[in-house]
Amino acid sequence: MALLSHLSALPTLENDLALLETKLENSVVAKDPYLTEIAKHLITAGGKRVRPGFTIASSAIEQQDTIPVAVDVLMGGVAVELVHLGSLYHDDVMDEAEIRRNTPSVNAVWGNHTAILAGDFLLARASEIAASLGTEIAGLLARTIGELCEGQILELQSTFKPSRTEESYEQSIAGKTASLLSTACRIGGLTGGLERDTVDQLTDFGHSYGMAFQIVDDILDVIATEDQLGKPTGNDLIEGVYTLPVLLALESDLGSQLHDLLGKELDTKSRDRALGLIRSTDAVEKAFDRAQYWALKAKASLESLPPSPATNALFAATNHLLEQAHN
Ligand code: GRG
C-alpha cells in the first residue's frame, strides 16, 4: 500500500518525501561500505514512510499555501524513520523473520549478529540527528526508543499465554507502535514551530492513530490472505502473540475450544482451525469497534486544528485505515 493513499490530500507530500528519501539514504552512510549496504537494505526495499509522512503533515497543519518544507522537519522525519527501521531489524531477529518489505530480511542475508549491530547503527544515527534538532527532540526520541522496548518486552512476557489480558495488550501496543507515531507527529509540530497546545493535540492524534493502526494490523493477521500480508495468515498466532481478536474470541462461546489449541506451537492444521474458530465468532467485529474507537479519538484530536490541506490529509489517513480492515 502506497503512503500516498494515506496522505493523498496533501499535494506537496510526494515532493517532500522525495527530498526525505535522499536525506534518509545519506544518513546511513558509514565509513565501511559493507555497513552502508546493510544499513540501506530496508530503506531501498520500500516501506510506506507513514511516520515521516506524519511528521511532514503535522508540521504543515497551519499552512494554506505551498511552502517548501523546512530542513529540520525533514531531518525529524528521517530520525523517526530510522528508529522504525532499527526496530524492524531487531524485531526480525527476534521473530527469525525471513522476509520484510517483500525482500529477504537483514538477518536472513547477513545473520543475527550483523542485523543487531546494523539496527544499533540506525538508532545511533537517529539519535545524532535528534541531538542536532535540540535537547527536547533528543530527549523525546530517546524516551520513545525506551517505550518501544517496554512495549515489546511486555508482549514477550505474554507469548503463548491465552491468559494475556486486554489491558496488557493495549499497554504493549501503546509502547511498541503508538509511541513512535505519536512522536512522529510531535516532532513535526516542534520542528514546524507550532504552539504548545497544537503540538500536544498532534501528539494525542498520533497516539490514537497508532493504537488504531496496530489493532487494524492485528485484525488483518486474522482475516487477510497470505498474498495480501506478504507473510502467512495467522503469523502472530504461530508465534504465540495473542492479539485483540484472539483475546476477544477467547471470551466467546467458542473460547474453550480455542483455548485448547493455544498455549503451544501450532502446526498449519491447528493454525487453520484456530483461525476458523476466531472468524466464526464476533471477535473481529468487536476488535474493529475498538479500532474505530481509537480512530474517532484520533479525529477528535484534529477537530480544533485549523482546516488546511495537511489537517485534511491526517483526517483522510485515519478514515483510510478503517477502510482497510472493513473490506
Ligand atoms: C531497538 C527501537 C528498538 C526497539 C526494540 C523490537 C522492538 C524493540 C520493537 C518492535 C516494534 C515493532 C516492530 C512494532 C510493530 C510496528 C508495526 C505495525 C510495524 C509495521 O509498520 P508499517 O506498516 O511498515 O509502517 P512499513 O514497512 O510500511 O514501514
Short mmCIF file of C-alpha atoms and ligand atoms in Angstrom, two decimals:
data_model
loop_
_atom_site.label_atom_id
_atom_site.label_comp_id
_atom_site.label_asym_id
_atom_site.label_seq_id
_atom_site.Cartn_x
_atom_site.Cartn_y
_atom_site.Cartn_z
CA MET A 1 0.00 0.00 0.00
CA ALA A 2 1.50 3.31 -1.03
CA LEU A 3 1.83 6.09 1.50
CA LEU A 4 0.08 8.47 -0.86
CA SER A 5 -3.13 6.53 -0.34
CA HIS A 6 -2.80 7.57 3.33
CA LEU A 7 -1.99 11.22 2.90
CA SER A 8 -3.02 11.98 -0.69
CA ALA A 9 -4.94 15.09 0.41
CA LEU A 10 -1.58 16.84 0.84
CA PRO A 11 -0.39 17.63 -2.69
CA THR A 12 3.13 18.71 -1.64
CA LEU A 13 3.86 15.47 0.18
CA GLU A 14 5.10 13.45 -2.78
CA ASN A 15 7.80 16.01 -3.46
CA ASP A 16 8.68 16.40 0.25
CA LEU A 17 9.04 12.64 0.63
CA ALA A 18 11.33 12.50 -2.38
CA LEU A 19 13.58 15.04 -0.60
CA LEU A 20 13.36 12.98 2.59
CA GLU A 21 14.38 9.83 0.74
CA THR A 22 17.73 11.29 -0.28
CA LYS A 23 18.40 12.52 3.26
CA LEU A 24 17.39 9.12 4.67
CA GLU A 25 19.84 7.28 2.42
CA ASN A 26 22.63 9.78 3.15
CA SER A 27 22.02 9.48 6.89
CA VAL A 28 23.16 5.85 6.99
CA VAL A 29 26.42 6.16 5.07
CA ALA A 30 29.17 4.60 7.21
CA LYS A 31 32.97 4.59 6.83
CA ASP A 32 32.73 0.97 5.76
CA PRO A 33 30.74 0.40 2.51
CA TYR A 34 29.78 -3.06 3.85
CA LEU A 35 27.92 -1.47 6.80
CA THR A 36 26.41 1.17 4.49
CA GLU A 37 24.98 -1.58 2.29
CA ILE A 38 23.41 -3.37 5.26
CA ALA A 39 22.09 -0.14 6.76
CA LYS A 40 20.47 0.80 3.43
CA HIS A 41 18.97 -2.63 2.85
CA LEU A 42 15.45 -1.98 4.15
CA ILE A 43 15.43 1.66 3.04
CA THR A 44 15.79 0.65 -0.59
CA ALA A 45 13.37 -2.27 -0.07
CA GLY A 46 10.48 0.21 0.28
CA GLY A 47 8.08 0.87 3.16
CA LYS A 48 5.18 3.28 3.28
CA ARG A 49 7.00 6.09 5.16
CA VAL A 50 3.89 6.63 7.30
CA ARG A 51 5.88 8.10 10.20
CA PRO A 52 7.88 10.74 8.27
CA GLY A 53 4.70 11.44 6.27
CA PHE A 54 3.01 12.28 9.57
CA THR A 55 5.97 14.43 10.66
CA ILE A 56 5.75 16.46 7.47
CA ALA A 57 1.93 16.72 7.53
CA SER A 58 1.93 17.69 11.24
CA SER A 59 4.43 20.49 10.60
CA ALA A 60 2.17 21.91 7.88
CA ILE A 61 -1.25 21.99 9.56
CA GLU A 62 -1.33 25.80 9.72
CA GLN A 63 -0.25 26.29 6.11
CA GLN A 64 -2.79 27.17 3.46
CA ASP A 65 -0.26 27.75 0.69
CA THR A 66 2.51 25.65 -0.75
CA ILE A 67 5.61 26.40 1.32
CA PRO A 68 8.90 24.48 0.87
CA VAL A 69 9.35 22.01 3.72
CA ALA A 70 11.99 23.09 6.27
CA VAL A 71 15.17 21.02 6.59
CA ASP A 72 14.57 20.47 10.33
CA VAL A 73 11.16 18.94 9.58
CA LEU A 74 12.73 16.58 7.03
CA MET A 75 15.51 15.61 9.43
CA GLY A 76 12.91 14.98 12.16
CA GLY A 77 11.17 12.65 9.71
CA VAL A 78 14.47 10.92 8.94
CA ALA A 79 15.11 10.37 12.67
CA VAL A 80 11.71 8.73 13.26
CA GLU A 81 12.01 6.50 10.19
CA LEU A 82 15.49 5.42 11.35
CA VAL A 83 14.09 4.41 14.75
CA HIS A 84 11.32 2.49 12.97
CA LEU A 85 13.90 0.77 10.76
CA GLY A 86 16.13 -0.07 13.73
CA SER A 87 13.16 -1.65 15.49
CA LEU A 88 12.37 -3.70 12.38
CA TYR A 89 15.97 -5.00 12.19
CA HIS A 90 15.74 -6.12 15.83
CA ASP A 91 12.17 -7.43 15.51
CA ASP A 92 13.12 -9.63 12.56
CA VAL A 93 15.97 -11.17 14.57
CA MET A 94 13.58 -11.90 17.45
CA ASP A 95 10.95 -13.42 15.12
CA GLU A 96 13.53 -15.17 12.92
CA ALA A 97 11.69 -13.48 10.04
CA GLU A 98 12.90 -14.32 6.55
CA ILE A 99 11.08 -11.62 4.60
CA ARG A 100 10.49 -7.93 5.28
CA ARG A 101 9.11 -5.39 2.81
CA ASN A 102 8.90 -8.27 0.28
CA THR A 103 12.70 -8.65 0.42
CA PRO A 104 14.91 -11.09 2.34
CA SER A 105 15.32 -9.70 5.86
CA VAL A 106 18.68 -8.37 7.05
CA ASN A 107 19.11 -11.32 9.43
CA ALA A 108 18.31 -13.77 6.62
CA VAL A 109 21.04 -12.26 4.42
CA TRP A 110 23.76 -11.32 6.93
CA GLY A 111 22.87 -13.24 10.10
CA ASN A 112 21.62 -12.18 13.53
CA HIS A 113 24.79 -10.56 14.92
CA THR A 114 25.18 -8.25 11.97
CA ALA A 115 21.45 -7.43 11.90
CA ILE A 116 21.51 -6.41 15.57
CA LEU A 117 24.59 -4.22 15.13
CA ALA A 118 23.22 -2.63 11.97
CA GLY A 119 19.96 -1.93 13.85
CA ASP A 120 22.01 -0.28 16.61
CA PHE A 121 23.81 1.77 13.97
CA LEU A 122 20.47 3.08 12.65
CA LEU A 123 19.41 4.04 16.19
CA ALA A 124 22.75 5.80 16.70
CA ARG A 125 22.28 7.84 13.53
CA ALA A 126 18.70 8.67 14.59
CA SER A 127 20.00 9.88 17.96
CA GLU A 128 22.70 12.02 16.35
CA ILE A 129 20.13 13.71 14.11
CA ALA A 130 17.72 14.21 17.03
CA ALA A 131 20.52 15.84 19.04
CA SER A 132 21.15 18.26 16.16
CA LEU A 133 17.47 19.30 16.41
CA GLY A 134 17.79 20.25 20.09
CA THR A 135 17.66 18.71 23.54
CA GLU A 136 13.85 18.44 23.64
CA ILE A 137 13.72 16.32 20.48
CA ALA A 138 16.76 14.29 21.56
CA GLY A 139 15.09 13.50 24.89
CA LEU A 140 11.76 12.74 23.23
CA LEU A 141 13.28 10.28 20.77
CA ALA A 142 15.33 8.57 23.50
CA ARG A 143 12.19 8.17 25.62
CA THR A 144 10.33 6.78 22.63
CA ILE A 145 13.02 4.16 21.95
CA GLY A 146 12.64 3.10 25.58
CA GLU A 147 8.85 2.87 25.14
CA LEU A 148 9.27 0.65 22.09
CA CYS A 149 11.43 -1.70 24.14
CA GLU A 150 8.95 -1.64 27.04
CA GLY A 151 6.05 -2.49 24.72
CA GLN A 152 7.97 -5.29 23.09
CA ILE A 153 9.14 -6.78 26.41
CA LEU A 154 5.57 -6.76 27.68
CA GLU A 155 4.49 -8.64 24.55
CA LEU A 156 7.31 -11.16 25.03
CA GLN A 157 6.22 -11.81 28.61
CA SER A 158 2.80 -12.92 27.43
CA THR A 159 3.72 -15.05 24.41
CA PHE A 160 1.88 -18.38 24.35
CA LYS A 161 -0.28 -17.17 27.27
CA PRO A 162 -4.03 -17.28 26.50
CA SER A 163 -4.44 -15.58 29.89
CA ARG A 164 -2.99 -12.36 28.42
CA THR A 165 -5.35 -9.53 29.38
CA GLU A 166 -6.75 -6.89 27.04
CA GLU A 167 -5.19 -4.23 29.30
CA SER A 168 -1.77 -5.81 28.86
CA TYR A 169 -2.33 -5.95 25.08
CA GLU A 170 -3.25 -2.25 25.00
CA GLN A 171 -0.25 -1.31 27.10
CA SER A 172 2.02 -3.28 24.80
CA ILE A 173 0.76 -1.74 21.54
CA ALA A 174 0.86 1.74 23.11
CA GLY A 175 4.60 1.20 23.58
CA LYS A 176 5.62 -0.78 20.53
CA THR A 177 3.56 1.12 17.93
CA ALA A 178 1.60 4.16 19.14
CA SER A 179 4.55 5.84 20.87
CA LEU A 180 6.55 6.27 17.65
CA LEU A 181 3.57 7.50 15.62
CA SER A 182 2.81 9.96 18.41
CA THR A 183 6.44 11.12 18.47
CA ALA A 184 6.49 11.43 14.67
CA CYS A 185 3.62 13.93 14.91
CA ARG A 186 5.11 15.72 17.93
CA ILE A 187 8.44 16.20 16.17
CA GLY A 188 6.55 17.60 13.16
CA GLY A 189 4.81 20.12 15.43
CA LEU A 190 8.03 21.05 17.23
CA THR A 191 10.20 21.44 14.11
CA GLY A 192 7.31 23.29 12.44
CA GLY A 193 7.42 25.86 15.27
CA LEU A 194 3.77 25.35 16.30
CA GLU A 195 2.18 26.47 19.59
CA ARG A 196 2.47 24.05 22.55
CA ASP A 197 -1.29 23.32 22.62
CA THR A 198 -1.23 22.42 18.95
CA VAL A 199 1.85 20.23 19.41
CA ASP A 200 0.03 18.41 22.24
CA GLN A 201 -3.07 17.88 20.08
CA LEU A 202 -0.90 16.40 17.32
CA THR A 203 0.83 14.16 19.87
CA ASP A 204 -2.56 12.87 21.06
CA PHE A 205 -3.64 12.37 17.45
CA GLY A 206 -0.53 10.26 16.73
CA HIS A 207 -1.09 8.12 19.83
CA SER A 208 -4.74 7.36 18.99
CA TYR A 209 -3.95 6.78 15.31
CA GLY A 210 -1.13 4.42 16.36
CA MET A 211 -3.47 2.40 18.59
CA ALA A 212 -5.97 2.03 15.71
CA PHE A 213 -3.10 1.26 13.29
CA GLN A 214 -1.86 -1.68 15.38
CA ILE A 215 -5.36 -3.08 16.04
CA VAL A 216 -6.07 -2.99 12.29
CA ASP A 217 -2.71 -4.71 11.67
CA ASP A 218 -3.72 -7.40 14.19
CA ILE A 219 -7.16 -7.85 12.59
CA LEU A 220 -5.54 -8.24 9.18
CA ASP A 221 -3.31 -11.02 10.56
CA VAL A 222 -6.52 -12.98 11.20
CA ILE A 223 -8.60 -12.11 8.12
CA ALA A 224 -6.25 -11.24 5.23
CA THR A 225 -4.71 -13.71 2.78
CA GLU A 226 -1.03 -14.64 2.68
CA ASP A 227 -0.74 -12.75 -0.61
CA GLN A 228 -2.15 -9.56 0.90
CA LEU A 229 0.04 -9.83 4.01
CA GLY A 230 3.30 -10.95 2.41
CA LYS A 231 3.60 -13.47 5.29
CA PRO A 232 1.47 -16.41 6.44
CA THR A 233 -2.02 -15.60 7.72
CA GLY A 234 -2.12 -16.10 11.48
CA ASN A 235 1.61 -15.47 11.83
CA ASP A 236 1.05 -13.86 15.25
CA LEU A 237 -0.83 -16.98 16.40
CA ILE A 238 2.05 -19.17 15.23
CA GLU A 239 4.47 -17.00 17.19
CA GLY A 240 2.27 -17.18 20.29
CA VAL A 241 1.36 -13.49 20.14
CA TYR A 242 -2.32 -13.40 21.09
CA THR A 243 -3.69 -10.11 19.82
CA LEU A 244 -7.03 -8.40 20.43
CA PRO A 245 -9.20 -10.50 18.03
CA VAL A 246 -7.77 -13.67 19.63
CA LEU A 247 -8.35 -12.42 23.18
CA LEU A 248 -11.93 -11.43 22.30
CA ALA A 249 -12.57 -14.83 20.68
CA LEU A 250 -11.31 -16.49 23.87
CA GLU A 251 -14.12 -14.71 25.73
CA SER A 252 -16.77 -16.05 23.30
CA ASP A 253 -18.85 -19.26 23.31
CA LEU A 254 -16.09 -20.94 21.29
CA GLY A 255 -13.45 -19.71 23.73
CA SER A 256 -12.77 -23.05 25.40
CA GLN A 257 -12.26 -24.81 22.04
CA LEU A 258 -9.83 -22.08 21.03
CA HIS A 259 -8.12 -22.22 24.42
CA ASP A 260 -7.40 -25.93 23.87
CA LEU A 261 -5.46 -25.10 20.69
CA LEU A 262 -3.42 -22.23 22.13
CA GLY A 263 -0.54 -22.06 24.58
CA LYS A 264 1.78 -24.14 22.40
CA GLU A 265 3.41 -24.30 18.97
CA LEU A 266 0.83 -24.66 16.17
CA ASP A 267 1.13 -26.75 13.04
CA THR A 268 -0.62 -25.48 9.91
CA LYS A 269 -3.72 -27.59 10.55
CA SER A 270 -4.18 -26.30 14.12
CA ARG A 271 -3.44 -22.75 13.00
CA ASP A 272 -6.22 -23.05 10.40
CA ARG A 273 -8.61 -24.49 12.99
CA ALA A 274 -7.83 -21.64 15.38
CA LEU A 275 -8.32 -19.07 12.62
CA GLY A 276 -11.63 -20.73 11.65
CA LEU A 277 -12.84 -20.55 15.25
CA ILE A 278 -11.84 -16.90 15.65
CA ARG A 279 -13.51 -15.95 12.36
CA SER A 280 -16.75 -17.69 13.30
CA THR A 281 -17.14 -15.52 16.44
CA ASP A 282 -17.87 -11.79 16.59
CA ALA A 283 -14.30 -11.14 17.79
CA VAL A 284 -13.13 -9.49 14.54
CA GLU A 285 -16.18 -7.21 14.57
CA LYS A 286 -15.53 -6.29 18.21
CA ALA A 287 -11.85 -5.65 17.53
CA PHE A 288 -12.88 -3.46 14.63
CA ASP A 289 -15.14 -1.50 17.01
CA ARG A 290 -12.09 -0.91 19.22
CA ALA A 291 -10.06 0.30 16.23
CA GLN A 292 -12.95 2.60 15.37
CA TYR A 293 -12.99 3.94 18.95
CA TRP A 294 -9.31 4.95 18.62
CA ALA A 295 -9.84 6.34 15.12
CA LEU A 296 -12.68 8.54 16.41
CA LYS A 297 -10.43 9.72 19.23
CA ALA A 298 -7.71 10.48 16.67
CA LYS A 299 -10.12 12.55 14.60
CA ALA A 300 -11.41 14.33 17.73
CA SER A 301 -7.81 15.50 18.38
CA LEU A 302 -7.80 17.08 14.93
CA GLU A 303 -11.15 18.88 15.38
CA SER A 304 -9.72 22.03 16.97
CA LEU A 305 -6.84 22.35 14.49
CA PRO A 306 -7.11 24.85 11.64
CA PRO A 307 -8.64 23.41 8.48
CA SER A 308 -5.82 23.04 5.93
CA PRO A 309 -4.67 20.55 3.30
CA ALA A 310 -2.41 18.89 5.92
CA THR A 311 -5.16 18.63 8.55
CA ASN A 312 -7.47 17.15 5.89
CA ALA A 313 -4.75 14.68 4.97
CA LEU A 314 -4.50 13.46 8.59
CA PHE A 315 -8.31 13.05 8.70
CA ALA A 316 -8.25 11.14 5.41
CA ALA A 317 -5.39 8.91 6.58
CA THR A 318 -7.44 7.94 9.65
CA ASN A 319 -10.51 7.10 7.53
CA HIS A 320 -8.36 5.11 5.13
CA LEU A 321 -7.04 2.98 7.99
CA LEU A 322 -10.51 1.75 8.91
CA GLU A 323 -11.45 1.03 5.28
CA GLN A 324 -8.56 -1.47 5.12
CA ALA A 325 -9.98 -3.65 7.88
CA HIS A 326 -13.58 -3.39 6.74
CA ASN A 327 -13.22 -4.87 3.27
C1 GRG B 1 15.61 -1.03 19.28
C2 GRG B 1 13.92 0.80 18.71
C3 GRG B 1 14.22 -0.57 19.18
C4 GRG B 1 13.21 -1.38 19.53
C5 GRG B 1 13.40 -2.72 20.11
C6 GRG B 1 11.98 -4.94 18.50
C7 GRG B 1 11.37 -3.82 19.26
C8 GRG B 1 12.06 -3.30 20.46
C9 GRG B 1 10.21 -3.29 18.91
C10 GRG B 1 9.46 -3.76 17.74
C11 GRG B 1 8.37 -2.83 17.47
C12 GRG B 1 7.60 -3.23 16.25
C13 GRG B 1 8.24 -3.97 15.12
C14 GRG B 1 6.32 -2.87 16.21
C15 GRG B 1 5.45 -3.14 15.04
C16 GRG B 1 5.07 -1.83 14.43
C17 GRG B 1 4.46 -2.00 13.07
C18 GRG B 1 2.97 -2.07 12.95
C19 GRG B 1 5.26 -2.10 12.00
C20 GRG B 1 4.80 -2.05 10.61
O1 GRG B 1 4.80 -0.68 10.27
P1 GRG B 1 4.48 -0.19 8.82
O2 GRG B 1 3.22 -0.85 8.34
O3 GRG B 1 5.71 -0.80 7.99
O4 GRG B 1 4.50 1.30 8.80
P2 GRG B 1 6.48 -0.21 6.71
O5 GRG B 1 7.28 -1.37 6.18
O6 GRG B 1 5.46 0.28 5.71
O7 GRG B 1 7.36 0.89 7.19
#
